mmCIF file of N, CA and C in Angstrom:
data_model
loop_
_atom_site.group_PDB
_atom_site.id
_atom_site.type_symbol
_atom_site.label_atom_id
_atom_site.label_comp_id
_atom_site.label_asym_id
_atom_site.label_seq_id
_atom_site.Cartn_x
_atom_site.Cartn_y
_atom_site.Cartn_z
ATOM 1 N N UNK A 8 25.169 -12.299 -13.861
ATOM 2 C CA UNK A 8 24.823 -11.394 -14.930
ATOM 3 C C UNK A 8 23.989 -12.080 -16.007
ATOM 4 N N UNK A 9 23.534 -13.367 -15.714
ATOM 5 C CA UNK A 9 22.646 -14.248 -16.632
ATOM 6 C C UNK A 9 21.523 -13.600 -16.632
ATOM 7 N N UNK A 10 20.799 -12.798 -15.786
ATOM 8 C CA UNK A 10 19.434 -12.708 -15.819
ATOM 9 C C UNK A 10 19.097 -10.962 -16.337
ATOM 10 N N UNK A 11 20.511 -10.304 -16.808
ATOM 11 C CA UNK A 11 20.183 -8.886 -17.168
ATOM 12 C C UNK A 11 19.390 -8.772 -18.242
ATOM 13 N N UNK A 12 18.833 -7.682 -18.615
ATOM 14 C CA UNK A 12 18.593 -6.626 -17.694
ATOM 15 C C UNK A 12 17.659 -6.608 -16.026
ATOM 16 N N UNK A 13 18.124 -6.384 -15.245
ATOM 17 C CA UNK A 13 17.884 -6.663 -14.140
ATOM 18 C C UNK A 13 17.493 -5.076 -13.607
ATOM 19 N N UNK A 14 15.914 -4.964 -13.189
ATOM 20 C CA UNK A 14 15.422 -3.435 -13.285
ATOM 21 C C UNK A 14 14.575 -3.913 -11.449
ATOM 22 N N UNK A 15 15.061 -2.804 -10.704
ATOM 23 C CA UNK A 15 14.543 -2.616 -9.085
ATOM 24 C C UNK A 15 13.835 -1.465 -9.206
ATOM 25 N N UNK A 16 12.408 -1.349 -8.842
ATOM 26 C CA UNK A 16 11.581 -0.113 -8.612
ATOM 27 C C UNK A 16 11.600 -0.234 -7.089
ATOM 28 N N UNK A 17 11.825 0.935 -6.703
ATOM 29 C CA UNK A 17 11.297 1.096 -4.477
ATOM 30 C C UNK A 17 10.508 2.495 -4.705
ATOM 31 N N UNK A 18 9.714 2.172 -4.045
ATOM 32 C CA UNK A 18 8.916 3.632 -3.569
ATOM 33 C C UNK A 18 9.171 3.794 -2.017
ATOM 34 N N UNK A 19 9.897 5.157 -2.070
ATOM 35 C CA UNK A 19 10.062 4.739 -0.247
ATOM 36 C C UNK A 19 9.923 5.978 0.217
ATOM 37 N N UNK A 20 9.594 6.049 1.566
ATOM 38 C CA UNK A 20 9.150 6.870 2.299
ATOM 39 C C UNK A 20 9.685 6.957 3.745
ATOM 40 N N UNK A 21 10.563 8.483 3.433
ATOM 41 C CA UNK A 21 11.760 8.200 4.906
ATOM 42 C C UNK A 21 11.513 9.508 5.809
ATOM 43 N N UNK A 22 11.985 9.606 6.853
ATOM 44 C CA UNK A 22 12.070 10.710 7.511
ATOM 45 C C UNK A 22 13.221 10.489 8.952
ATOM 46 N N UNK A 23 12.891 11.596 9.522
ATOM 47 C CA UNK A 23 13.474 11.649 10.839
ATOM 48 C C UNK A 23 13.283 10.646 11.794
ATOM 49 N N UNK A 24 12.022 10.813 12.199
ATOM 50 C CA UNK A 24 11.511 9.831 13.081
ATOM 51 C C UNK A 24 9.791 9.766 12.892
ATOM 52 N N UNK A 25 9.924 8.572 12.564
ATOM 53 C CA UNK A 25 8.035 8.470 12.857
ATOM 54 C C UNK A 25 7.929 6.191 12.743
ATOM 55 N N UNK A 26 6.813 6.372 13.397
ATOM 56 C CA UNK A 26 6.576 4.755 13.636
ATOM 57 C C UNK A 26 6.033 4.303 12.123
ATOM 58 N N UNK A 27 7.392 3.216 11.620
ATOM 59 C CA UNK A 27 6.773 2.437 10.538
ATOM 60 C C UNK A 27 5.461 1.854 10.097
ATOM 61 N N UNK A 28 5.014 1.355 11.541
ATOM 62 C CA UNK A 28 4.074 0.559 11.859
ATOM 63 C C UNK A 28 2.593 1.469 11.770
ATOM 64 N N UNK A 29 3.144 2.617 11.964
ATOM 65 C CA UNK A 29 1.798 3.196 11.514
ATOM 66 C C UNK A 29 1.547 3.824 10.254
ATOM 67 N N UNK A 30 2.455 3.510 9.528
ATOM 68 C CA UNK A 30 2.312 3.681 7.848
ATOM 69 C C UNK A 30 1.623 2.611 7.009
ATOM 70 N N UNK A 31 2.106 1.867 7.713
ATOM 71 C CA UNK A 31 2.081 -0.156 7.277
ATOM 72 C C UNK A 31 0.203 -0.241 6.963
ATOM 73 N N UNK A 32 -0.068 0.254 8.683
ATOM 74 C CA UNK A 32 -1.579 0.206 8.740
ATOM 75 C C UNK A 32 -2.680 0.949 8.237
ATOM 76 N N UNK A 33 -1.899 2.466 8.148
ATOM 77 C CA UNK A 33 -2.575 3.541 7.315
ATOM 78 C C UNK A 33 -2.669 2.949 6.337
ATOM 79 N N UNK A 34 -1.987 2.650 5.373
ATOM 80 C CA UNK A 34 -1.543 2.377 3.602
ATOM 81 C C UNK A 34 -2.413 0.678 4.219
ATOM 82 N N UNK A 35 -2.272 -0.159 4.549
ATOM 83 C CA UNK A 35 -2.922 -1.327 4.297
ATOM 84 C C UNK A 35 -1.951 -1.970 3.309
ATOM 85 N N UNK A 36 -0.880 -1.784 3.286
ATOM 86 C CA UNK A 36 0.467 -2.200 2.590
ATOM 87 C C UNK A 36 1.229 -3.068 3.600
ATOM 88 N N UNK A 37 1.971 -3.686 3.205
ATOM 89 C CA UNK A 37 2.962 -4.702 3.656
ATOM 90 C C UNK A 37 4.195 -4.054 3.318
ATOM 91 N N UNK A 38 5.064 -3.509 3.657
ATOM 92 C CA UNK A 38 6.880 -2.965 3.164
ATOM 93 C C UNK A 38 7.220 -3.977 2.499
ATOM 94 N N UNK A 39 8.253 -4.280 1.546
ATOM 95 C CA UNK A 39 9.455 -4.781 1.531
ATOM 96 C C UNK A 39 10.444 -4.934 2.298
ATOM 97 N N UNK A 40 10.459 -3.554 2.802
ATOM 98 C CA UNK A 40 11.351 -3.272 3.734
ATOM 99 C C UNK A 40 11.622 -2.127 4.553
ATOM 100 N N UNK A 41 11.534 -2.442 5.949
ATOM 101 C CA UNK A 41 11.971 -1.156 6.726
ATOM 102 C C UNK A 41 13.218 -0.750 7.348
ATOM 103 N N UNK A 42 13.501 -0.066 7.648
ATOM 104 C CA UNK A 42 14.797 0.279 8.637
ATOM 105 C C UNK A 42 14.593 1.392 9.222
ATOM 106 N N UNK A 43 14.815 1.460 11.103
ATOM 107 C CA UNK A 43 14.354 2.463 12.094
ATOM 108 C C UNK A 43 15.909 3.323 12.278
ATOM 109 N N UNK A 44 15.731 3.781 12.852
ATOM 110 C CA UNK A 44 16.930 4.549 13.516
ATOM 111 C C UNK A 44 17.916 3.926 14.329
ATOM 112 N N UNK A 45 17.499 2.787 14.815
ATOM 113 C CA UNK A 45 18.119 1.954 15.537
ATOM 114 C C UNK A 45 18.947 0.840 14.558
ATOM 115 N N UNK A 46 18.294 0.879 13.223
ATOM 116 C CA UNK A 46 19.563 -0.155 12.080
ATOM 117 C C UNK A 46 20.374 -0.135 11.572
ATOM 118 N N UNK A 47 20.869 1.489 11.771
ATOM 119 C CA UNK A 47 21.719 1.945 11.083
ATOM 120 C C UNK A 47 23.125 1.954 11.709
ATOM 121 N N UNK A 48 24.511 1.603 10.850
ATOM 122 C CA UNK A 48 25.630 1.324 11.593
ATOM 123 C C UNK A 48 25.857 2.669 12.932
ATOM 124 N N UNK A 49 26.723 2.321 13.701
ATOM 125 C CA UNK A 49 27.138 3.547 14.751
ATOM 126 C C UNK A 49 27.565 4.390 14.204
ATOM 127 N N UNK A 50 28.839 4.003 13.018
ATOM 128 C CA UNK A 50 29.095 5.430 12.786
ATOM 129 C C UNK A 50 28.233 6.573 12.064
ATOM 130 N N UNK A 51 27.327 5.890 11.893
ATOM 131 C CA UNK A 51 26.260 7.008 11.234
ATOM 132 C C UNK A 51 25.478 7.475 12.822
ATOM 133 N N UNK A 52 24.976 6.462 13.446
ATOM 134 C CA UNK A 52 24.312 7.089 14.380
ATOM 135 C C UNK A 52 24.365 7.933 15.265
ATOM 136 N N UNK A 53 25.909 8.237 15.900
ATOM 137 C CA UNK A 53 26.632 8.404 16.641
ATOM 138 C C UNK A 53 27.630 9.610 16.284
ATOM 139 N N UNK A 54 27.489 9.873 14.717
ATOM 140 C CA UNK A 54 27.903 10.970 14.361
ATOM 141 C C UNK A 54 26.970 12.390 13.726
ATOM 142 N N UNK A 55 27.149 13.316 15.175
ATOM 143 C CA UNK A 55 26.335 14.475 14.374
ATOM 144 C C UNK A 55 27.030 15.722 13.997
ATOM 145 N N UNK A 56 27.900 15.121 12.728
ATOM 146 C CA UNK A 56 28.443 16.254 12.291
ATOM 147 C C UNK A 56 28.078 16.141 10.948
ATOM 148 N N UNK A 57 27.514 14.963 10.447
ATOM 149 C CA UNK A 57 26.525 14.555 8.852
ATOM 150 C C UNK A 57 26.040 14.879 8.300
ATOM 151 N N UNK A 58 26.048 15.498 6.974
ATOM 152 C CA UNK A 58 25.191 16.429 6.821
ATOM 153 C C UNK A 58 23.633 15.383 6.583
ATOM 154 N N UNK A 59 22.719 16.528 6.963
ATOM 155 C CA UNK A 59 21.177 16.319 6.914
ATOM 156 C C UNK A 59 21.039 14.660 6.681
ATOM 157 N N UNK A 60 21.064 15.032 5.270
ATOM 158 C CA UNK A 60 20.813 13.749 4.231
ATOM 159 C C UNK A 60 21.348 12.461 4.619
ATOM 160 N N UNK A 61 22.849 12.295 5.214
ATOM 161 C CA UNK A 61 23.283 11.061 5.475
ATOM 162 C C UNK A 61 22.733 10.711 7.123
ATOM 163 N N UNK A 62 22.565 11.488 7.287
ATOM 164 C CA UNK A 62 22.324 11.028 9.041
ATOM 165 C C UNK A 62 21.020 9.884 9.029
ATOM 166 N N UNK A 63 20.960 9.215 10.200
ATOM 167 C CA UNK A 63 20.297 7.872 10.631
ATOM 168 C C UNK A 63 18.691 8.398 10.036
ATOM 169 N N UNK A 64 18.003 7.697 9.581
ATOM 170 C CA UNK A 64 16.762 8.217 9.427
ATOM 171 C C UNK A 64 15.661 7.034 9.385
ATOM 172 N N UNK A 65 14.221 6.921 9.424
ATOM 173 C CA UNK A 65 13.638 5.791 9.484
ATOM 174 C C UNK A 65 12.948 5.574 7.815
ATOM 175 N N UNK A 66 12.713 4.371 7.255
ATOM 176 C CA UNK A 66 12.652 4.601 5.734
ATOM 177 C C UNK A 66 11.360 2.872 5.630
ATOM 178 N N UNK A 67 10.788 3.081 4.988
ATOM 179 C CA UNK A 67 9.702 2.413 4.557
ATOM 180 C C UNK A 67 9.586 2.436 3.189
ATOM 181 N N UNK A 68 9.566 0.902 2.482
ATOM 182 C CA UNK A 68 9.986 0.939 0.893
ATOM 183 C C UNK A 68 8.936 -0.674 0.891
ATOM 184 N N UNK A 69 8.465 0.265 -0.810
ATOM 185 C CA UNK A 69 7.814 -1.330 -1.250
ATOM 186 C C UNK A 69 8.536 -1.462 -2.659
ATOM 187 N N UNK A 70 9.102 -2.710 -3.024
ATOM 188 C CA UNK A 70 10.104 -3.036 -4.085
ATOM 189 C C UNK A 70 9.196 -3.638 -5.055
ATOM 190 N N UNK A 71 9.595 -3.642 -6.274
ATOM 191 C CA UNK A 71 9.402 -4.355 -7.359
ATOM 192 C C UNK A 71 10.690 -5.275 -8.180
ATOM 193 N N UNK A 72 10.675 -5.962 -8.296
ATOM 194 C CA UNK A 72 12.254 -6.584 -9.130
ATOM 195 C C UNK A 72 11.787 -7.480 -10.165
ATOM 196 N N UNK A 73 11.940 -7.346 -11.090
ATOM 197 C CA UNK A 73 11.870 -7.795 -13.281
ATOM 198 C C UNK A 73 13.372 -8.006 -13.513
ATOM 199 N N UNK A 74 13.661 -9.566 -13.837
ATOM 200 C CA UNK A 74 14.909 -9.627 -14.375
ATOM 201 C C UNK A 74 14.659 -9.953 -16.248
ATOM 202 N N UNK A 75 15.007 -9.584 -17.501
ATOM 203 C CA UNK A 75 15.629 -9.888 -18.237
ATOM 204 C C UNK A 75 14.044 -8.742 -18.490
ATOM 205 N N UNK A 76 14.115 -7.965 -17.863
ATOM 206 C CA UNK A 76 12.739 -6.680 -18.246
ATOM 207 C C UNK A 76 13.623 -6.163 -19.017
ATOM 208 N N UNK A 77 12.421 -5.705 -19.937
ATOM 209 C CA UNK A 77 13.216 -4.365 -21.249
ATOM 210 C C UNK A 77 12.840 -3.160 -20.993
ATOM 211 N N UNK A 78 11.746 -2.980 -20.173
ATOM 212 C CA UNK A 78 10.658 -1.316 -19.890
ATOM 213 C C UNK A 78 10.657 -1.284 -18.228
ATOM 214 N N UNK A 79 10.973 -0.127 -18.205
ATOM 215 C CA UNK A 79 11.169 0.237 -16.673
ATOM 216 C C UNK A 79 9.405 0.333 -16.440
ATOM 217 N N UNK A 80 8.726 0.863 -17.204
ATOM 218 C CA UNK A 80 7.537 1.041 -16.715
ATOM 219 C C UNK A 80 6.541 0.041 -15.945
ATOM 220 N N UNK A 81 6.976 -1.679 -16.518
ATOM 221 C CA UNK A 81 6.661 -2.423 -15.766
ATOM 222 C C UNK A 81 6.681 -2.803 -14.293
ATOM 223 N N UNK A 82 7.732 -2.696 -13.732
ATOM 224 C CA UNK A 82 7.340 -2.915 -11.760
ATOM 225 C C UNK A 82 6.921 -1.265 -11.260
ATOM 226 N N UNK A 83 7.074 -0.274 -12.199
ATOM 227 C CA UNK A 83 6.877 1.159 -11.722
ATOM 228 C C UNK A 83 5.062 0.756 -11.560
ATOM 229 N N UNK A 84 4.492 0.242 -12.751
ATOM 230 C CA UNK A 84 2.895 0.102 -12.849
ATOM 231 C C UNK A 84 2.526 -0.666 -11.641
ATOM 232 N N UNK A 85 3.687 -1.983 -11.270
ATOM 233 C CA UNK A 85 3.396 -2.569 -10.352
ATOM 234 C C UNK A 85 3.324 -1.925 -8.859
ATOM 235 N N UNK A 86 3.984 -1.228 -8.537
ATOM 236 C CA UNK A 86 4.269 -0.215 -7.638
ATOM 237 C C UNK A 86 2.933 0.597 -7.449
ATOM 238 N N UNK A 87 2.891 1.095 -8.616
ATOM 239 C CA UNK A 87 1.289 2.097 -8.540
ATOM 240 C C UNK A 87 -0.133 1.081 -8.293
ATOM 241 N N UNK A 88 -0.048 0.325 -8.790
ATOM 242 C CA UNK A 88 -1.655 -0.651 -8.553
ATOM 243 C C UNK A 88 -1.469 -1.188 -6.794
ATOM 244 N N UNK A 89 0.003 -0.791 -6.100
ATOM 245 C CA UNK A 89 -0.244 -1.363 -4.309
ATOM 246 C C UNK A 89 -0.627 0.245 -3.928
ATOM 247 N N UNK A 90 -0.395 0.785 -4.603
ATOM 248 C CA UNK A 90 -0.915 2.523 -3.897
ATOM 249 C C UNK A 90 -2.007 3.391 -3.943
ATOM 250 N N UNK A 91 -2.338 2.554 -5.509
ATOM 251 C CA UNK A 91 -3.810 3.061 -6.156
ATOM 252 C C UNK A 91 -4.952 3.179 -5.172
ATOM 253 N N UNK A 92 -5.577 4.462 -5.217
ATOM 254 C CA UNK A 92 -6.246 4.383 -3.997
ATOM 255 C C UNK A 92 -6.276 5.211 -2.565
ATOM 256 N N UNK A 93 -4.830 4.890 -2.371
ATOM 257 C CA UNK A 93 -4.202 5.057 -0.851
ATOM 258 C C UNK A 93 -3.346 6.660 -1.079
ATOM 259 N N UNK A 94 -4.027 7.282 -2.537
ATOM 260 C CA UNK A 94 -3.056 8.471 -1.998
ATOM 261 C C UNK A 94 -3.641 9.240 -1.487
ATOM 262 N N UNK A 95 -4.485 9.764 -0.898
ATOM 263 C CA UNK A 95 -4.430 10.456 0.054
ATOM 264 C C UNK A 95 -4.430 10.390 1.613
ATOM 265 N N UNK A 96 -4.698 8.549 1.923
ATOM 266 C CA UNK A 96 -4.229 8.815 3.240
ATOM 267 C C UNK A 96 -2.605 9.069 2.930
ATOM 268 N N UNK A 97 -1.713 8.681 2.372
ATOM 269 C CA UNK A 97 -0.863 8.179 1.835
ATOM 270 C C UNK A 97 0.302 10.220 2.351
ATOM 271 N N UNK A 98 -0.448 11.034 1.233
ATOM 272 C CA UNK A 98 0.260 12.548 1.149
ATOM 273 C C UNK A 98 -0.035 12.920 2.961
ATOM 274 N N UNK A 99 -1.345 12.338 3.545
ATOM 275 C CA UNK A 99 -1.918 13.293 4.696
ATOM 276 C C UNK A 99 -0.636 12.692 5.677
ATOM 277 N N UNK A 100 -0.691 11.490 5.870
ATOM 278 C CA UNK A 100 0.812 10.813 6.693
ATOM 279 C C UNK A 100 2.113 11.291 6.232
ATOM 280 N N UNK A 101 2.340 11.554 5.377
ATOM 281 C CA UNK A 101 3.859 12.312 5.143
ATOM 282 C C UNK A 101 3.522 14.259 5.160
ATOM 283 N N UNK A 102 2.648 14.070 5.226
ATOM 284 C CA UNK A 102 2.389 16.009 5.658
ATOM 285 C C UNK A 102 2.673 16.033 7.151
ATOM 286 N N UNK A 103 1.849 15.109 7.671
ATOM 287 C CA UNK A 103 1.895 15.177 8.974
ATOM 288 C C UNK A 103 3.056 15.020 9.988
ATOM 289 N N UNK A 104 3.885 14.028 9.488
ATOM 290 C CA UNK A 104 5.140 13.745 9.892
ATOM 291 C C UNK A 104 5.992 14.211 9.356
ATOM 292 N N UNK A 105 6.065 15.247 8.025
ATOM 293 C CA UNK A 105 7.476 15.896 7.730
ATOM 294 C C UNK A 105 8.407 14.907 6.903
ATOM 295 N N UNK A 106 7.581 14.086 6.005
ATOM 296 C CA UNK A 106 8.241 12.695 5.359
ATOM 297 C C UNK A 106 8.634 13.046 3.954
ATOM 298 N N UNK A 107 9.688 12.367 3.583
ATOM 299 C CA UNK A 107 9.556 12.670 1.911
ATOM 300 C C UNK A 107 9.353 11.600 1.309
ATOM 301 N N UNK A 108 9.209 11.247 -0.028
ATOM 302 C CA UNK A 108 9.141 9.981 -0.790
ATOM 303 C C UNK A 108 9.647 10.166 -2.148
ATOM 304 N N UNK A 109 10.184 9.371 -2.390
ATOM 305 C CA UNK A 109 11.200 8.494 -3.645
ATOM 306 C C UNK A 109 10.708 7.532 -4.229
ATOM 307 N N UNK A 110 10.883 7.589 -5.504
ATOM 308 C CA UNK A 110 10.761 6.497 -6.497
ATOM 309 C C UNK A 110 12.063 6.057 -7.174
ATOM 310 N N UNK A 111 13.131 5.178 -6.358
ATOM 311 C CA UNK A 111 13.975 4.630 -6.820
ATOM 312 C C UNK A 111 14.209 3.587 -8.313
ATOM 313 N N UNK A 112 14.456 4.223 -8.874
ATOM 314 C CA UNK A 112 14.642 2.864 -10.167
ATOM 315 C C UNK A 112 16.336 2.550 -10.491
ATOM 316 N N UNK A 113 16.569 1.023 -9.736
ATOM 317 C CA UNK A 113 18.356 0.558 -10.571
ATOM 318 C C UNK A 113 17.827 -0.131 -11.409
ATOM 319 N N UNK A 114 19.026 0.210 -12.593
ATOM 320 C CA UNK A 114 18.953 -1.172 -13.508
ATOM 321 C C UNK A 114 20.159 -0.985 -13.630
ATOM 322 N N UNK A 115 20.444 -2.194 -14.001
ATOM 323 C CA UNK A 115 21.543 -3.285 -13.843
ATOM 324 C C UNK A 115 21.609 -4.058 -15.577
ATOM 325 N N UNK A 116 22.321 -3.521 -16.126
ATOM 326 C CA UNK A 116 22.032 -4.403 -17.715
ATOM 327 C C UNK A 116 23.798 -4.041 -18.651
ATOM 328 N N UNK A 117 23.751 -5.255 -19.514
ATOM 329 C CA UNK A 117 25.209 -4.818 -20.412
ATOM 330 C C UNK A 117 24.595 -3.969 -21.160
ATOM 331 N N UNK A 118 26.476 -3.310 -21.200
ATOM 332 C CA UNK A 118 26.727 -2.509 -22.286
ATOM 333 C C UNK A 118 25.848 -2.542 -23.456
ATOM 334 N N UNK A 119 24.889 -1.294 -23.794
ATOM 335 C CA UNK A 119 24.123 -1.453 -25.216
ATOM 336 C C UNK A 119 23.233 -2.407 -25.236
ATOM 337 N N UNK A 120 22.683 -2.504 -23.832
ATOM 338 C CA UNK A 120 21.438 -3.890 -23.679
ATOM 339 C C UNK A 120 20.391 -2.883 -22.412
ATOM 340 N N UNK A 121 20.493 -1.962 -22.610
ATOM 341 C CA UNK A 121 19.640 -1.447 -21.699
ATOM 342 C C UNK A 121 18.066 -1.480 -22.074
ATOM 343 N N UNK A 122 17.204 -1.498 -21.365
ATOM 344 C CA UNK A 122 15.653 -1.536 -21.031
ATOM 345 C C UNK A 122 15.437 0.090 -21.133
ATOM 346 N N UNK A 123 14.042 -0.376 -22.207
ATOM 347 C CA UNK A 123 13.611 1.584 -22.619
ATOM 348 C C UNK A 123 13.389 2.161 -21.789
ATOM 349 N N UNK A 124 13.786 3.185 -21.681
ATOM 350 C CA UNK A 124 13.804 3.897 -20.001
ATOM 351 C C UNK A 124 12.874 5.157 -20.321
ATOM 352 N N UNK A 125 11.856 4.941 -21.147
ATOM 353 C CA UNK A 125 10.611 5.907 -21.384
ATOM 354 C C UNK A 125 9.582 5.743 -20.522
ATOM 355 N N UNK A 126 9.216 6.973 -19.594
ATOM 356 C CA UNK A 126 8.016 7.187 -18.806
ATOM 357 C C UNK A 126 7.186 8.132 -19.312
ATOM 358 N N UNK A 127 5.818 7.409 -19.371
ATOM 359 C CA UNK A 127 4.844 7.934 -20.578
ATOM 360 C C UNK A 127 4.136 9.202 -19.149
ATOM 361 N N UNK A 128 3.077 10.469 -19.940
ATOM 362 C CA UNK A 128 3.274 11.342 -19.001
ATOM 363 C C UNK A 128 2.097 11.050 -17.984
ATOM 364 N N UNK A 129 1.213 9.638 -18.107
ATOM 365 C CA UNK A 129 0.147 9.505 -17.111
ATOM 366 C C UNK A 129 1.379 9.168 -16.086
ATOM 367 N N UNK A 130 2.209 8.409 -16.321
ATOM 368 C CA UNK A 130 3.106 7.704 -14.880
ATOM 369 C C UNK A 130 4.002 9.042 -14.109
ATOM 370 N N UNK A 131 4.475 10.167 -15.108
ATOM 371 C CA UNK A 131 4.881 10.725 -14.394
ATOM 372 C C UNK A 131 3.496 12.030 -13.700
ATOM 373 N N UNK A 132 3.116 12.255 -13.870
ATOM 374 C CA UNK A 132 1.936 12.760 -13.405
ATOM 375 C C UNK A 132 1.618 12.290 -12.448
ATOM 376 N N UNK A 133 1.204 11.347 -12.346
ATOM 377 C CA UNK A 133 1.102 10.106 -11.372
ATOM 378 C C UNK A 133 2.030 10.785 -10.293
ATOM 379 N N UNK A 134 3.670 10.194 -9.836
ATOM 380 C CA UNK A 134 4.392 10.538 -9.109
ATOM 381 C C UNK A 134 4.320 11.995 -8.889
ATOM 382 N N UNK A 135 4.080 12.562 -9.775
ATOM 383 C CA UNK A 135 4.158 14.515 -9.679
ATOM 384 C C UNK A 135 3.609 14.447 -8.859
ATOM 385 N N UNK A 136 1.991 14.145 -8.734
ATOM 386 C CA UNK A 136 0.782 14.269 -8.249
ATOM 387 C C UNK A 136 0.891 14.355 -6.427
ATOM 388 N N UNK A 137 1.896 13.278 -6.419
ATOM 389 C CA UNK A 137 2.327 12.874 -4.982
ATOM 390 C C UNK A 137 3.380 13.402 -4.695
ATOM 391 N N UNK A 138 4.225 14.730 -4.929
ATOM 392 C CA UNK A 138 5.548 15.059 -4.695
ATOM 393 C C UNK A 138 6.503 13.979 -4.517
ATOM 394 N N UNK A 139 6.685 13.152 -5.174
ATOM 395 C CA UNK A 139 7.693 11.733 -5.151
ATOM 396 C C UNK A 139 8.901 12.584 -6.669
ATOM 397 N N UNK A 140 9.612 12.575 -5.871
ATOM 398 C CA UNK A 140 11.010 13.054 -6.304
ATOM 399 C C UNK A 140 11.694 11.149 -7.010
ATOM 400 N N UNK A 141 11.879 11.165 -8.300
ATOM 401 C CA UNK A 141 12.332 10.234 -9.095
ATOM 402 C C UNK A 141 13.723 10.373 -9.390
ATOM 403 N N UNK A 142 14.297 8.688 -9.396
ATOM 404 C CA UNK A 142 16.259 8.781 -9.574
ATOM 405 C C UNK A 142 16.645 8.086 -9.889
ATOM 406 N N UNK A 143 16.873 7.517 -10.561
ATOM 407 C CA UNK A 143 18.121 6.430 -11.864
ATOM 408 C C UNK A 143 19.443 6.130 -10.792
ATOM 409 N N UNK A 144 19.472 5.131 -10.783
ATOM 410 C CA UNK A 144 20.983 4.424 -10.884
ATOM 411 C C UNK A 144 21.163 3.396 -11.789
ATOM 412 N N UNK A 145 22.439 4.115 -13.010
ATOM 413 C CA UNK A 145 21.936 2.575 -14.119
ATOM 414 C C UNK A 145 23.248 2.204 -13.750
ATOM 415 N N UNK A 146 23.880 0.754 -14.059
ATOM 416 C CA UNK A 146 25.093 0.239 -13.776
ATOM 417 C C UNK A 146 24.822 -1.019 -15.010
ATOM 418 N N UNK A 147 26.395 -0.457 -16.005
ATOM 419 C CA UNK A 147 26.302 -1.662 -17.227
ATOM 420 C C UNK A 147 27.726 -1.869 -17.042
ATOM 421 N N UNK A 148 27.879 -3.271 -17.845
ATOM 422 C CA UNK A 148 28.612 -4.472 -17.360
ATOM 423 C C UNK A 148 29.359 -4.667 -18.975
#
């Protein structure tokens, strides 16, 4: 807890089924991180009584991580300058495949030490622009 506030941006992009690898190359992006249908524990895989949302799905995420950050807007900007550019191959690949995308933000900070959590309206515009559905998980200590 030495290094709080501790702020994670992911932009990720999940669906049912579609090849990571051809997102990777479309976008000219590198992931952070992927996970197929095949990474997910058995009991998720193996159970289809789940609703929608929890069931096995394939997910493509590029991370940002700022420790002792005060403004969320910082790895969010960072996030946008690997995409800048790439949105429209970017919307045409998740039209095509039935994909959604997220803009994850955790932060992680003590009690009454939180990072300004103001998004000015070019950034959200920005995400609007791209149907990217935005979500907070804060956790203080």
């Amino acid at each position: 807890m030495n290094h709080l506030p501790y702020i994670e941006v992911s932009f990720v992009v999940d669906g049912k089924n579609f090849e990571l690898e051809k997102l990777t190359e479309e976008l000219g992006i590198l992931p952070t991180e992927v996970r197929g249908l095949n990474d997910w524990p058995d009991a998720v895989k193996n159970n289809p009584n789940l609703p929608l949302e929890l069931q096995a799905r394939c997910e493509w995420s590029i991370s940002q991580e700022e420790y002792l950050c005060k403004q969320i807007e910082i790895p969010i900007r960072k996030i946008i300058a690997q995409i800048k550019g790439k949105e429209q191959k970017l919307n045409d690949f998740c039209k095509k495949n039935n994909l959604s995308k997220a803009l994850c933000i955790t932060i992680h900070a003590k009690t009454m030490c939180l990072p300004e959590m103001y998004l000015p309206p070019c950034i959200v515009s920005y995400w609007g622009n791209l149907d990217v559905a935005i979500g907070f998980d804060v956790y203080t200590y």
